[in-house]
Short mmCIF file of C-alpha atoms and ligand atoms in Angstrom, two decimals:
data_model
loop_
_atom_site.label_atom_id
_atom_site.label_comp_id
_atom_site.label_asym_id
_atom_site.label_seq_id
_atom_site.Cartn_x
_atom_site.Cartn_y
_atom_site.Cartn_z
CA UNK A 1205 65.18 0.61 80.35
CA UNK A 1206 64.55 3.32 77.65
CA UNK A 1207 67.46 4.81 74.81
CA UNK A 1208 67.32 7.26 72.66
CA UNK A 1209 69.29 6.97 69.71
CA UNK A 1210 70.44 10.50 68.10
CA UNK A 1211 71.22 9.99 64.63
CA UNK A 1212 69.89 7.51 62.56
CA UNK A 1213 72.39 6.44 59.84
CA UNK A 1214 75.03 3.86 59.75
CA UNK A 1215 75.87 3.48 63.20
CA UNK A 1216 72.86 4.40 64.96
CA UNK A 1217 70.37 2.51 63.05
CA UNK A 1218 72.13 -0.46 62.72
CA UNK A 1219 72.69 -0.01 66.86
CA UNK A 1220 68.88 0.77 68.20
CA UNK A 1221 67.66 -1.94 65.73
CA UNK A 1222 70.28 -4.51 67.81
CA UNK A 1223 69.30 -2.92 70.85
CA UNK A 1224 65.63 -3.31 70.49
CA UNK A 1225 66.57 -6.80 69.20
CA UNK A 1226 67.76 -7.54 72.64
CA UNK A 1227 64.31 -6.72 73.72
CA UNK A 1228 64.93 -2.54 75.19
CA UNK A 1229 62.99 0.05 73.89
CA UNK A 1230 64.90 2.25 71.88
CA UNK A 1231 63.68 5.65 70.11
CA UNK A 1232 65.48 7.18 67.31
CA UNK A 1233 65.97 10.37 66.62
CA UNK A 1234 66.64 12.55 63.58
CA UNK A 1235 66.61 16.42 62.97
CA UNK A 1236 65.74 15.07 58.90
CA UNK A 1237 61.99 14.61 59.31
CA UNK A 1238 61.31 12.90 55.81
CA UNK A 1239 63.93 10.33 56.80
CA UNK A 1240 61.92 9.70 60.22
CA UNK A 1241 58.71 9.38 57.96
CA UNK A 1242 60.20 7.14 55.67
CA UNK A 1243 61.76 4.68 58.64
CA UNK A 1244 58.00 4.95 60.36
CA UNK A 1245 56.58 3.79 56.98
CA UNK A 1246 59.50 0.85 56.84
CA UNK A 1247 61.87 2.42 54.15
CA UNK A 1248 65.70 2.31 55.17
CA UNK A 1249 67.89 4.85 53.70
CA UNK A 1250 70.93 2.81 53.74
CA UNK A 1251 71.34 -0.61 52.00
CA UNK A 1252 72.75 -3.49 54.88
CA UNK A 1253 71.96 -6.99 54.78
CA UNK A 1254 68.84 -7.73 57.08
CA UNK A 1255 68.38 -4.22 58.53
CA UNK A 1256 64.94 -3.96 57.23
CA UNK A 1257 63.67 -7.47 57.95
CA UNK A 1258 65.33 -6.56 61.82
CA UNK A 1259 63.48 -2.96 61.79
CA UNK A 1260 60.30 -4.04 60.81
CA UNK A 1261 60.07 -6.81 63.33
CA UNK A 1262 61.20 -4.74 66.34
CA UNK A 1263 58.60 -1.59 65.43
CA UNK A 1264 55.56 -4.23 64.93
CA UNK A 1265 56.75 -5.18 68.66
CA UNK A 1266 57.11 -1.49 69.60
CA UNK A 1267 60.43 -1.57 70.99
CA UNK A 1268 61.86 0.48 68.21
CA UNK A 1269 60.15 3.73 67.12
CA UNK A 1270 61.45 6.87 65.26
CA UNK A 1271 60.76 10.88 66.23
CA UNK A 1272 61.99 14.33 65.45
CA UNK A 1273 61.06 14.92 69.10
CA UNK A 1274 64.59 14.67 70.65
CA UNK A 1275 63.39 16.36 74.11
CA UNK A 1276 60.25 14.17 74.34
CA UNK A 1277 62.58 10.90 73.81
CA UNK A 1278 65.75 12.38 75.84
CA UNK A 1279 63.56 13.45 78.73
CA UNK A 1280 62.02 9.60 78.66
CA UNK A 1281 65.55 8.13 78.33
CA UNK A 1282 67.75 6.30 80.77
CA UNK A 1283 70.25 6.02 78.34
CA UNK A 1284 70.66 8.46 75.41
CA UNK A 1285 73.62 7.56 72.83
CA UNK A 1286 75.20 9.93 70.38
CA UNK A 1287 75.56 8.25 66.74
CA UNK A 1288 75.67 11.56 64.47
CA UNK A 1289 78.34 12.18 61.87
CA UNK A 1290 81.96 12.94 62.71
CA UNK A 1291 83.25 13.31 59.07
CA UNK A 1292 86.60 14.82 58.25
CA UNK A 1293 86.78 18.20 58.52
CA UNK A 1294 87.93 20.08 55.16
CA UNK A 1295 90.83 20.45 54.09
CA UNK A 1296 92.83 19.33 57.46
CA UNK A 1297 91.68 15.80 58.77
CA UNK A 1298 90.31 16.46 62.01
CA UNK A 1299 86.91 14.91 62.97
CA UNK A 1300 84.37 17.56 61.94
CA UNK A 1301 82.54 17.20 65.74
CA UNK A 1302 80.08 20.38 65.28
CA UNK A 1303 76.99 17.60 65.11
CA UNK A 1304 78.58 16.33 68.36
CA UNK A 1305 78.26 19.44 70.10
CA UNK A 1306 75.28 20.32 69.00
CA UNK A 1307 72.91 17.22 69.93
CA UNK A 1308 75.55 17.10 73.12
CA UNK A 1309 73.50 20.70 73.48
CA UNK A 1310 70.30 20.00 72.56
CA UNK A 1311 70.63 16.64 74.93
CA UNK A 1312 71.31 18.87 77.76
CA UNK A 1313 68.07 20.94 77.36
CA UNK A 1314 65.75 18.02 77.50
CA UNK A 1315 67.38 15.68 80.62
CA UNK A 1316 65.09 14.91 83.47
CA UNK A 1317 66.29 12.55 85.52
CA UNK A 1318 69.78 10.20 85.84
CA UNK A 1319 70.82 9.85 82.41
CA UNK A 1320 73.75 8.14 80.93
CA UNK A 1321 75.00 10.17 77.65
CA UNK A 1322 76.79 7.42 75.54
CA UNK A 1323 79.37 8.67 72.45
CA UNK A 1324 78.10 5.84 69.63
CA UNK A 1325 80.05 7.49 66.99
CA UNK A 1326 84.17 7.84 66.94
CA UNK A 1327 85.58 10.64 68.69
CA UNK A 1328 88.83 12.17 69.13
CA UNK A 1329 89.72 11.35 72.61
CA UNK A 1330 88.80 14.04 75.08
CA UNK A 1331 85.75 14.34 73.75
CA UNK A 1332 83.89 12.70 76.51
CA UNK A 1333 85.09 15.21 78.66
CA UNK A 1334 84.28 18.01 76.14
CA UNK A 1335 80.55 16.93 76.34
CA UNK A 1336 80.48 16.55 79.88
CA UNK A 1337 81.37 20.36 80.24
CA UNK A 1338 78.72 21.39 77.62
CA UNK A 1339 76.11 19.90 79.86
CA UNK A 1340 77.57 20.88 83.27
CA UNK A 1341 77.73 24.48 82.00
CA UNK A 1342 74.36 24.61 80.16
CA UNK A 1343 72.78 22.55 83.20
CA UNK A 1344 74.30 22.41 86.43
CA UNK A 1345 71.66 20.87 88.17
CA UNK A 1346 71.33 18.13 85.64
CA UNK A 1347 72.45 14.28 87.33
CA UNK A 1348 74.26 12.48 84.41
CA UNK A 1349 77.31 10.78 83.49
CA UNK A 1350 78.87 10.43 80.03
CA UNK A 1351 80.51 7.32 78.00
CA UNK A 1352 82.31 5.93 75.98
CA UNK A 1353 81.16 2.85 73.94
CA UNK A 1354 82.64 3.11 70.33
CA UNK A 1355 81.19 0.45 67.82
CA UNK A 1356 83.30 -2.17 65.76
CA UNK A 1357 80.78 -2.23 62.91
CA UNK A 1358 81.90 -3.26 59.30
CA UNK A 1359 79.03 -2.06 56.45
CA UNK A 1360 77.63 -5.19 55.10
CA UNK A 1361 78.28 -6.74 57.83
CA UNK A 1362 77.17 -4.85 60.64
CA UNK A 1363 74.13 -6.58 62.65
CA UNK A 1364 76.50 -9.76 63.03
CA UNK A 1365 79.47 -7.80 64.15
CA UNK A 1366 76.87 -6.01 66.79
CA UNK A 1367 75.11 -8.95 67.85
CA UNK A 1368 78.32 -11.41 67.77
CA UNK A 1369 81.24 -8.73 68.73
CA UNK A 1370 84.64 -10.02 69.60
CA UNK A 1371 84.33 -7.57 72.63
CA UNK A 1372 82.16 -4.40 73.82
CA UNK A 1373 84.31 -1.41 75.06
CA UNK A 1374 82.87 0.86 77.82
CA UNK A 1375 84.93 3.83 78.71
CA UNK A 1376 83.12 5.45 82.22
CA UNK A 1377 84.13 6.76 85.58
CA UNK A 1378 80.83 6.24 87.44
CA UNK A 1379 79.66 2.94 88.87
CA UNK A 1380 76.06 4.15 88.29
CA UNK A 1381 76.71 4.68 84.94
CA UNK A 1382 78.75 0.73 84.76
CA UNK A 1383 75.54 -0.62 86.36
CA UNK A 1384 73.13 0.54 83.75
CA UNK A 1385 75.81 0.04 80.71
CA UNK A 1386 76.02 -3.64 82.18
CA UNK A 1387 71.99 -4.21 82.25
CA UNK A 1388 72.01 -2.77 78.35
CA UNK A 1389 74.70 -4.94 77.51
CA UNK A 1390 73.37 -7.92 79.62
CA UNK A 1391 72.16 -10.01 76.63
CA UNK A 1392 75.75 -10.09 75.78
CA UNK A 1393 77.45 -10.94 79.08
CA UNK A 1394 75.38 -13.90 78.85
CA UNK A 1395 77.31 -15.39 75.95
CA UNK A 1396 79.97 -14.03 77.70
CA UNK A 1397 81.05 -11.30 74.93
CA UNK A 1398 84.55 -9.38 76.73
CA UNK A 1399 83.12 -6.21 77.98
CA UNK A 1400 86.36 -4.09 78.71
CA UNK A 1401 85.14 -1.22 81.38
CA UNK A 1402 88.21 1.43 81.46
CA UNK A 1403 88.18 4.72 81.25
CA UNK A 1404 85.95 7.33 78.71
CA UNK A 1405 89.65 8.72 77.24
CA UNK A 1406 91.07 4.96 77.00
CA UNK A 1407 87.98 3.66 75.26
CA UNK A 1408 87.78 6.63 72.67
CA UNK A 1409 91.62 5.71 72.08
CA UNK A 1410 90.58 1.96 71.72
CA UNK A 1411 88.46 2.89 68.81
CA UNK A 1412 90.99 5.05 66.29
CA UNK A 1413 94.13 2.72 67.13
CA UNK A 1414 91.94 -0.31 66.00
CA UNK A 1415 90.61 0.89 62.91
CA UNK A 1416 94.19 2.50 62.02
CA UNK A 1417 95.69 -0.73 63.34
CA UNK A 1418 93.42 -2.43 60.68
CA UNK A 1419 94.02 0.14 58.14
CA UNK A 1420 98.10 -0.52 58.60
CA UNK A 1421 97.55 -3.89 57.82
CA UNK A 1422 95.87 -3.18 54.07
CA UNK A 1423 99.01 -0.52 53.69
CA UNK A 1424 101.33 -2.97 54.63
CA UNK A 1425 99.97 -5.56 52.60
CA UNK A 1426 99.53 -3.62 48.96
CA UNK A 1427 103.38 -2.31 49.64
CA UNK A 1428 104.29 -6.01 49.94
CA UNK A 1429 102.39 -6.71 46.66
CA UNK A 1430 103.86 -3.83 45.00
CA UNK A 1431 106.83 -5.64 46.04
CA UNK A 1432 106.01 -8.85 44.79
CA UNK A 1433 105.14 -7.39 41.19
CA UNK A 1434 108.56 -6.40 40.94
CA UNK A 1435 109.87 -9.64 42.41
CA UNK A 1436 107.50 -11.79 40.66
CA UNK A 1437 106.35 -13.18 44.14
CA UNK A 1438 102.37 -13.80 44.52
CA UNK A 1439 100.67 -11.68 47.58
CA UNK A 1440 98.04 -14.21 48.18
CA UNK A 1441 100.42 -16.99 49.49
CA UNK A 1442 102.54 -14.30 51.27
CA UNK A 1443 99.41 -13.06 53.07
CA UNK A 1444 98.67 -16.90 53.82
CA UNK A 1445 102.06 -17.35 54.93
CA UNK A 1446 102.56 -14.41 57.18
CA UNK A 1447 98.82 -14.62 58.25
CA UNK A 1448 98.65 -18.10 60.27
CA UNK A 1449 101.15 -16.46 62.52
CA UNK A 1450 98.61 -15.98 65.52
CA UNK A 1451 100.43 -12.74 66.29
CA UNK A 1452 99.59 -11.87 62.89
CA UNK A 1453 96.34 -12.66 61.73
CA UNK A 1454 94.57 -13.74 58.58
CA UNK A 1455 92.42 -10.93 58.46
CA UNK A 1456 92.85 -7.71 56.66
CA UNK A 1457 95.54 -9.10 54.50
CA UNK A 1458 93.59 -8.93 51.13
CA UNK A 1459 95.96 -6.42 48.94
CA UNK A 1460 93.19 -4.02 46.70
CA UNK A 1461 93.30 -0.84 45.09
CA UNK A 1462 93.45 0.70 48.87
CA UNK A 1463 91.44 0.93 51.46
CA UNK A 1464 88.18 3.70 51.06
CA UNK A 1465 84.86 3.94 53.47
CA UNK A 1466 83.39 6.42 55.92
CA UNK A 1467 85.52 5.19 58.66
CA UNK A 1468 89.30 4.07 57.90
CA UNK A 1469 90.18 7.00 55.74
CA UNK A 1470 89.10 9.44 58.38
CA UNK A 1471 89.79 7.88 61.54
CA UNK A 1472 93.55 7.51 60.00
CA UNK A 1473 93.72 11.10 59.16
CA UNK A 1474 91.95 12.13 62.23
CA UNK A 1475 94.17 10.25 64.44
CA UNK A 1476 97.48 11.80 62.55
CA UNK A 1477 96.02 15.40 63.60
CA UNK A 1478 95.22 13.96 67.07
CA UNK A 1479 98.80 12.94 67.26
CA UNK A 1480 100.52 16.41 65.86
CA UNK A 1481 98.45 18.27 68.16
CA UNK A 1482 99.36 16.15 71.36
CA UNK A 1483 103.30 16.65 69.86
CA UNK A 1484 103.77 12.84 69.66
CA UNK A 1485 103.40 12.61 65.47
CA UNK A 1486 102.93 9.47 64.05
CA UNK A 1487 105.13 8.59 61.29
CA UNK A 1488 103.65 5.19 60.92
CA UNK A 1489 99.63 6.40 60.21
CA UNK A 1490 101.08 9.21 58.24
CA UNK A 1491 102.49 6.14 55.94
CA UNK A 1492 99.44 4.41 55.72
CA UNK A 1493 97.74 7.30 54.92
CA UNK A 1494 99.96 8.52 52.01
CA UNK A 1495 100.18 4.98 50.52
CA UNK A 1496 96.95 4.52 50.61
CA UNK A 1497 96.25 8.15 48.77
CA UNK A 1498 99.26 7.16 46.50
CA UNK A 1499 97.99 3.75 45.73
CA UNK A 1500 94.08 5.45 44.57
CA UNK A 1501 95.83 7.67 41.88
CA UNK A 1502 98.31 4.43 40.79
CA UNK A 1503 95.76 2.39 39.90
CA UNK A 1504 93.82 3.74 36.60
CA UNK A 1505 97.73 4.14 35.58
CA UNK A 1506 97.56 0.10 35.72
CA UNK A 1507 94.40 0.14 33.39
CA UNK A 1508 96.67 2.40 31.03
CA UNK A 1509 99.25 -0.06 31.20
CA UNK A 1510 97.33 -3.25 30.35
CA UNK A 1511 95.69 -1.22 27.34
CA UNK A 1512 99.65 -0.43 25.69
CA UNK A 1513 100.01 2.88 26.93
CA UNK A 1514 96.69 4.90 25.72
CA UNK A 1515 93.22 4.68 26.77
CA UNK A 1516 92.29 7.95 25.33
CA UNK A 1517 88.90 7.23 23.06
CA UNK A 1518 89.01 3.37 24.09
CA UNK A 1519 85.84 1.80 25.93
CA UNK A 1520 86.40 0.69 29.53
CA UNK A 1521 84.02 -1.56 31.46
CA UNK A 1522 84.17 -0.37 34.90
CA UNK A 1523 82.76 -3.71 37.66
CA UNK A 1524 82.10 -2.01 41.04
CA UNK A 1525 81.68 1.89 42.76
CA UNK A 1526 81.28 1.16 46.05
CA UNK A 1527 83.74 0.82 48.52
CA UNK A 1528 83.45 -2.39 49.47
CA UNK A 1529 80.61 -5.52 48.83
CA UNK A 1530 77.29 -6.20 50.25
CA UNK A 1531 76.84 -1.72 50.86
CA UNK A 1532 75.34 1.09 48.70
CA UNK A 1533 78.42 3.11 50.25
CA UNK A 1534 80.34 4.69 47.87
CA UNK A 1535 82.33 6.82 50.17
CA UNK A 1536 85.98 7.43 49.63
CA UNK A 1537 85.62 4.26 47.38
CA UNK A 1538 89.06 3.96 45.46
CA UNK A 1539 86.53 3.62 42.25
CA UNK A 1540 85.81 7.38 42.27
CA UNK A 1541 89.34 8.34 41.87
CA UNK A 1542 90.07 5.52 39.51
CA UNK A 1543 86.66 6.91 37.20
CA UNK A 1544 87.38 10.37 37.31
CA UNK A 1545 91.52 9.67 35.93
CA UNK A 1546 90.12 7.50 33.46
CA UNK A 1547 87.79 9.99 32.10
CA UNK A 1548 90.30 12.74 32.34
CA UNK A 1549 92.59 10.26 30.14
CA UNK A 1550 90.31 10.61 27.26
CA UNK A 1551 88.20 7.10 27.97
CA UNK A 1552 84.57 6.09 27.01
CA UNK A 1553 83.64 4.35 30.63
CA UNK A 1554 80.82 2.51 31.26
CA UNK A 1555 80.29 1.26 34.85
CA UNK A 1556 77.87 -1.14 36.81
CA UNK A 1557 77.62 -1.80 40.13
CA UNK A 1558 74.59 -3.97 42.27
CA UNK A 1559 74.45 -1.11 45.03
CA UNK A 1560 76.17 1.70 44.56
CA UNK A 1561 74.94 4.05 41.43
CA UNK A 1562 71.97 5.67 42.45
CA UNK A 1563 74.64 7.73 44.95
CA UNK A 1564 77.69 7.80 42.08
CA UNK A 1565 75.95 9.33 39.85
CA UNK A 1566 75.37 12.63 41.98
CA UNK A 1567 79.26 13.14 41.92
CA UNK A 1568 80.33 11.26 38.76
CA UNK A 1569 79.86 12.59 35.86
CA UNK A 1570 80.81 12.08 31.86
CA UNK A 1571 80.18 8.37 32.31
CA UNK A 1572 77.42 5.45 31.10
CA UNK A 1573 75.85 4.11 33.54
CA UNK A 1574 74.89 0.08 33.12
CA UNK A 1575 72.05 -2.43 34.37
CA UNK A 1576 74.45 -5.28 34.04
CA UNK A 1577 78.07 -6.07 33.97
CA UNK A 1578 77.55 -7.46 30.75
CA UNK A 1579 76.23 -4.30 29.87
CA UNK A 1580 79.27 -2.42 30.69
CA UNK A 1581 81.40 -5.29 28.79
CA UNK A 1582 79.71 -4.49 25.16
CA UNK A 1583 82.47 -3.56 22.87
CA UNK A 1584 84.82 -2.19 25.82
CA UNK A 1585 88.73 -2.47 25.00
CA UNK A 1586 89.20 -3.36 28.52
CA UNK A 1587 86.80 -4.65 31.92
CA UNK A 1588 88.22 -3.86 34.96
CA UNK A 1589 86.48 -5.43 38.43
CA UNK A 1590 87.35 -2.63 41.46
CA UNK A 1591 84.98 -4.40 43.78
CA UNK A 1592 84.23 -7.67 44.69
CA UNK A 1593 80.85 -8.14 45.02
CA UNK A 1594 80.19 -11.72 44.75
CA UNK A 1595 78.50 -11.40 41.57
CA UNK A 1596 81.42 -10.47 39.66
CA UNK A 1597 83.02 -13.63 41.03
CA UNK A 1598 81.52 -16.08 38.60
CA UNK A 1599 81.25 -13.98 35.57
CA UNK A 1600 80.63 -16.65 31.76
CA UNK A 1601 83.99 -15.87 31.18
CA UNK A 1602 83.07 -17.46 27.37
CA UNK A 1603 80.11 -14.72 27.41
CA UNK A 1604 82.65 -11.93 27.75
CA UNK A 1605 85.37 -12.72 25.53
CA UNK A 1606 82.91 -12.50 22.87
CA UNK A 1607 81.30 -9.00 23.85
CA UNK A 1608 84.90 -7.49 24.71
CA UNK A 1609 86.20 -5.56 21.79
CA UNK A 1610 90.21 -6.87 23.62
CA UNK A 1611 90.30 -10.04 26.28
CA UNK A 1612 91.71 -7.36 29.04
CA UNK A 1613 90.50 -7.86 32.03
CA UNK A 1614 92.36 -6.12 35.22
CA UNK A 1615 91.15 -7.70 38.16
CA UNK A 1616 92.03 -5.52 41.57
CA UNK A 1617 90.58 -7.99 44.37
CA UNK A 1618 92.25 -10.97 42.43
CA UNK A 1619 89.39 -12.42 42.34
CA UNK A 1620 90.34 -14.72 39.66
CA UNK A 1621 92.89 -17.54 38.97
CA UNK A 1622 95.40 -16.03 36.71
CA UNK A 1623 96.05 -19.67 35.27
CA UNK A 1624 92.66 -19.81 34.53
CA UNK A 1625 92.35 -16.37 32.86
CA UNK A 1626 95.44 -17.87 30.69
CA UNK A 1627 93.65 -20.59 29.58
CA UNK A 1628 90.41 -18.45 28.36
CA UNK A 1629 92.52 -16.78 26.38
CA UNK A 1630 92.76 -13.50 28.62
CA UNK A 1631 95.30 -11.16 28.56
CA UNK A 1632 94.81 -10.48 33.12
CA UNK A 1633 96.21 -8.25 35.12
CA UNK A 1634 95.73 -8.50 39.16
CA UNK A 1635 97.69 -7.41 42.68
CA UNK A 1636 100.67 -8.32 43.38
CA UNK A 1637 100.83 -11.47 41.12
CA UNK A 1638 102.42 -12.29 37.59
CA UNK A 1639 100.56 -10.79 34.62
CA UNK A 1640 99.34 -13.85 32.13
CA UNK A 1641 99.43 -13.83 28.55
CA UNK A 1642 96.82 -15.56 26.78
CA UNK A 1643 97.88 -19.56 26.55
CA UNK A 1644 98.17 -19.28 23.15
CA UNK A 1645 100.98 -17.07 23.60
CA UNK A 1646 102.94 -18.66 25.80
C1 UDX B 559 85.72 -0.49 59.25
C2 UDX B 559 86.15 -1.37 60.41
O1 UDX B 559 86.40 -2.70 59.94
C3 UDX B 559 85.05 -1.41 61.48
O2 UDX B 559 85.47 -2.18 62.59
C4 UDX B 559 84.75 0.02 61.92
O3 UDX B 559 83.72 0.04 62.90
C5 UDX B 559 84.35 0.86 60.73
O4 UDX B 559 85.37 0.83 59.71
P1 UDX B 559 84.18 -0.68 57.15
O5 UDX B 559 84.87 0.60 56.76
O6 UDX B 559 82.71 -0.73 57.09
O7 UDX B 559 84.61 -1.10 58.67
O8 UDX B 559 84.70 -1.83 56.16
P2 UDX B 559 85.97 -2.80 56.14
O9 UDX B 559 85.46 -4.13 55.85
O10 UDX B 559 86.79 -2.59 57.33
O11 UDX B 559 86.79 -2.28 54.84
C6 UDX B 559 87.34 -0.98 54.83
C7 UDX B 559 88.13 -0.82 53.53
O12 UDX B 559 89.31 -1.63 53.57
C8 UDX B 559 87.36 -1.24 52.28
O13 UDX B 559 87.62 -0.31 51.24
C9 UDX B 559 87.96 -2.59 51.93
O14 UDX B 559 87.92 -2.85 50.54
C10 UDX B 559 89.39 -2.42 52.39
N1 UDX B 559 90.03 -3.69 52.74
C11 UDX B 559 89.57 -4.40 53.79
C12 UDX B 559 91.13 -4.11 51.99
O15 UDX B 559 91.53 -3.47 51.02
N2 UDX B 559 91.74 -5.28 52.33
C13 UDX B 559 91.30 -6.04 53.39
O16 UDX B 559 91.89 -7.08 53.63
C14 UDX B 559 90.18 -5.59 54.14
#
């Protein structure tokens, strides 16, 4: 069995790299041909935890190989999946689909024989359908069928949630097209992964209410913390406490400065426009979404706060620009709105993060950039951590008090103990628990 894999970023990287792992011969494709050169020479452009070690292996076996050639690998494939970009258009939410349409195009030029053309990335539902027309019209003679099979893939996590899913959705209406979706899949039947078959609309549906499903659980959760600021409750036993329900879940309950990424944001404001324009609105993602936009633009005000009002000429250590750990994806990342008010506010800031500068600093501006978090700490009034990459979680607490100008230290992943912040002598701020004083305060 051969796939061709349009798009080689997040999603379809991460996907023809599994694939080939499971021992088919995949061939990606990209219009960008320095970024086909570099993956032929072994460079990935995106930072995810064993991608590399996973790429290199499966092109020294020759499974997986990389082309600009989309005809020469479509016409070759049984199987050729869509994983370009479907970013929010501007200005109104919907998914921007003009990549869609035009590989769906392109696809349709260079099909020889039974093909199966596979949607990879999310798309509004109806979009199956959509694609199937393009071809139909462009080649009537052509013997395909299209799918659905959305991925479940979290950034810096992604090859384990491929190869180790919770369940594989395949939307289709063709029992040719089930057999060969079954044979690439096979690897995974075999530990028994769920494979729900239904159809392409259902599946497409599948995808946006589970990420804004997911998404509604971080909104709910940093209301609730809000809630327990004011109530002087702590969000980390409530979120343990609600979250061994089974009905519930433990998952996705970790309250933050809001919820950012090239997925969530989107997909929630994508699904609100796929609701309006279907006349069934929903009032529930249109919360989530304007918390979570609310919550972005509350947070520097917190940094204010723990600084007595005024940051304006103060120095501010700024831990973490991406969106989330173990990525170099800074996208929608709550730190770029909580950088760009603090700089407006009049504040020196100085920011580090492991991952995720070489891509801030094309839209940041009027800010230091650091090698280290203790870098960033020299002489700051004030060290916030935005996100929690694991090396921020075991900072020399002693080491810090002495380069901080103030013991300040606002902390949005509550990553520390605020009894233990008391006793170093901090003066910590974090979500949805009680501010500490330094002990000897109390
Ligand atoms: C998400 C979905 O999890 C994945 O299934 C889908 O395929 C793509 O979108 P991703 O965006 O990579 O994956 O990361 P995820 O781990 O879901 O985090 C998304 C955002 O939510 C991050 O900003 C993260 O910080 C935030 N988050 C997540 C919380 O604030 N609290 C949580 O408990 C979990």
């Amino acid at each position: 069995m051969k796939v061709a894999m349009i798009g080689t970023g997040y999603v379809g990287l991460v996907s023809a790299a599994c694939f080939s792992e499971f021992g088919i011969n995949v061939t990606c494709v990209d219009r960008i041909d320095e970024k086909i050169r570099g993956l032929i020479e072994g460079h990935i452009p995106i930072y995810e935890p064993g991608l590399d070690a996973l790429v290199e292996n499966n092109t020294r076996s020759g499974r997986l190989t990389f082309t600009t050639d989309l005809k020469d690998a479509v016409s070759k494939a049984d199987i050729v999946m869509l994983a370009v970009g479907t970013p929010s258009r501007r200005g109104d939410g919907h998914a921007d689909l003009s990549y869609v349409w035009a590989a769906a195009e392109e696809v349709a030029e260079s099909i020889n024989n039974y093909t199966v053309i596979v949607t990879k990335s999310t798309v509004p539902v109806g979009t199956g359908e959509k694609i199937s027309q393009i071809i139909k019209r462009m080649r009537p003679d052509a013997n395909f069928d299209v799918v659905s099979n959305p991925e479940f893939l979290r950034e810096g996590s992604a090859i384990d949630d491929f190869l180790r899913p919770d369940r594989v959705v395949v939307g289709l209406d063709s029992d040719r097209a089930k057999e060969l979706m079954s044979a690439l899949y096979r690897p995974l039947f075999i530990r028994e992964t769920p494979i729900i078959f239904t159809d392409t609309k259902t599946a497409e549906l599948i995808k946006y209410a589970a990420n804004t499903f997911l998404a509604t659980k971080i909104s709910f959760i940093n209301e609730i913390a809000n809630l327990c600021e004011v109530l002087g409750a702590n969000i980390q036993d409530v979120a343990k406490g609600i979250g061994l329900d089974g009905r519930i879940g433990e998952k996705f309950l970790n309250a933050g400065p809001g919820f950012g990424g090239s997925c969530f944001p989107k997909d929630t404001r994508a699904l609100v426009r796929i609701a309006e324009d279907n006349n069934t609105p929903s009032h529930i993602v249109n919360a989530v979404v304007k918390v979570n936009e609310d919550r972005k633009a509350q947070m520097s005000g917190r940094i204010v706060a723990a600084c007595d009002g005024s940051i304006d000429g103060k120095s501010i250590a700024v831990l973490g620009v991406t969106f989330k750990p173990n990525t170099d994806d800074i996208r929608e990342s709550p730190s770029l709105d909580i950088i760009r008010d603090l700089v407006v506010r009049g504040a020196n800031v100085k920011v580090y993060d492991p991952e995720g500068m070489e891509e801030a600093k094309s839209i940041i501006d009027d800010v230091t950039w650091c090698s280290t978090a203790y870098e960033a700490m020299v002489d700051a009034n004030v060290v916030t951590i935005i996100t929690e990459w694991n090396e921020f979680r075991a900072l020399d607490l002693k080491r810090i008090k002495l380069l901080l100008k103030e013991p300040i230290l606002v902390d949005f992943r509550n990553i520390y103990r605020p009894e233990e912040m008391s006793e170093e002598g901090f003066y910590y701020y974090s979500i949805g628990r009680p501010d500490v004083l330094p002990k000897t305060e109390k």
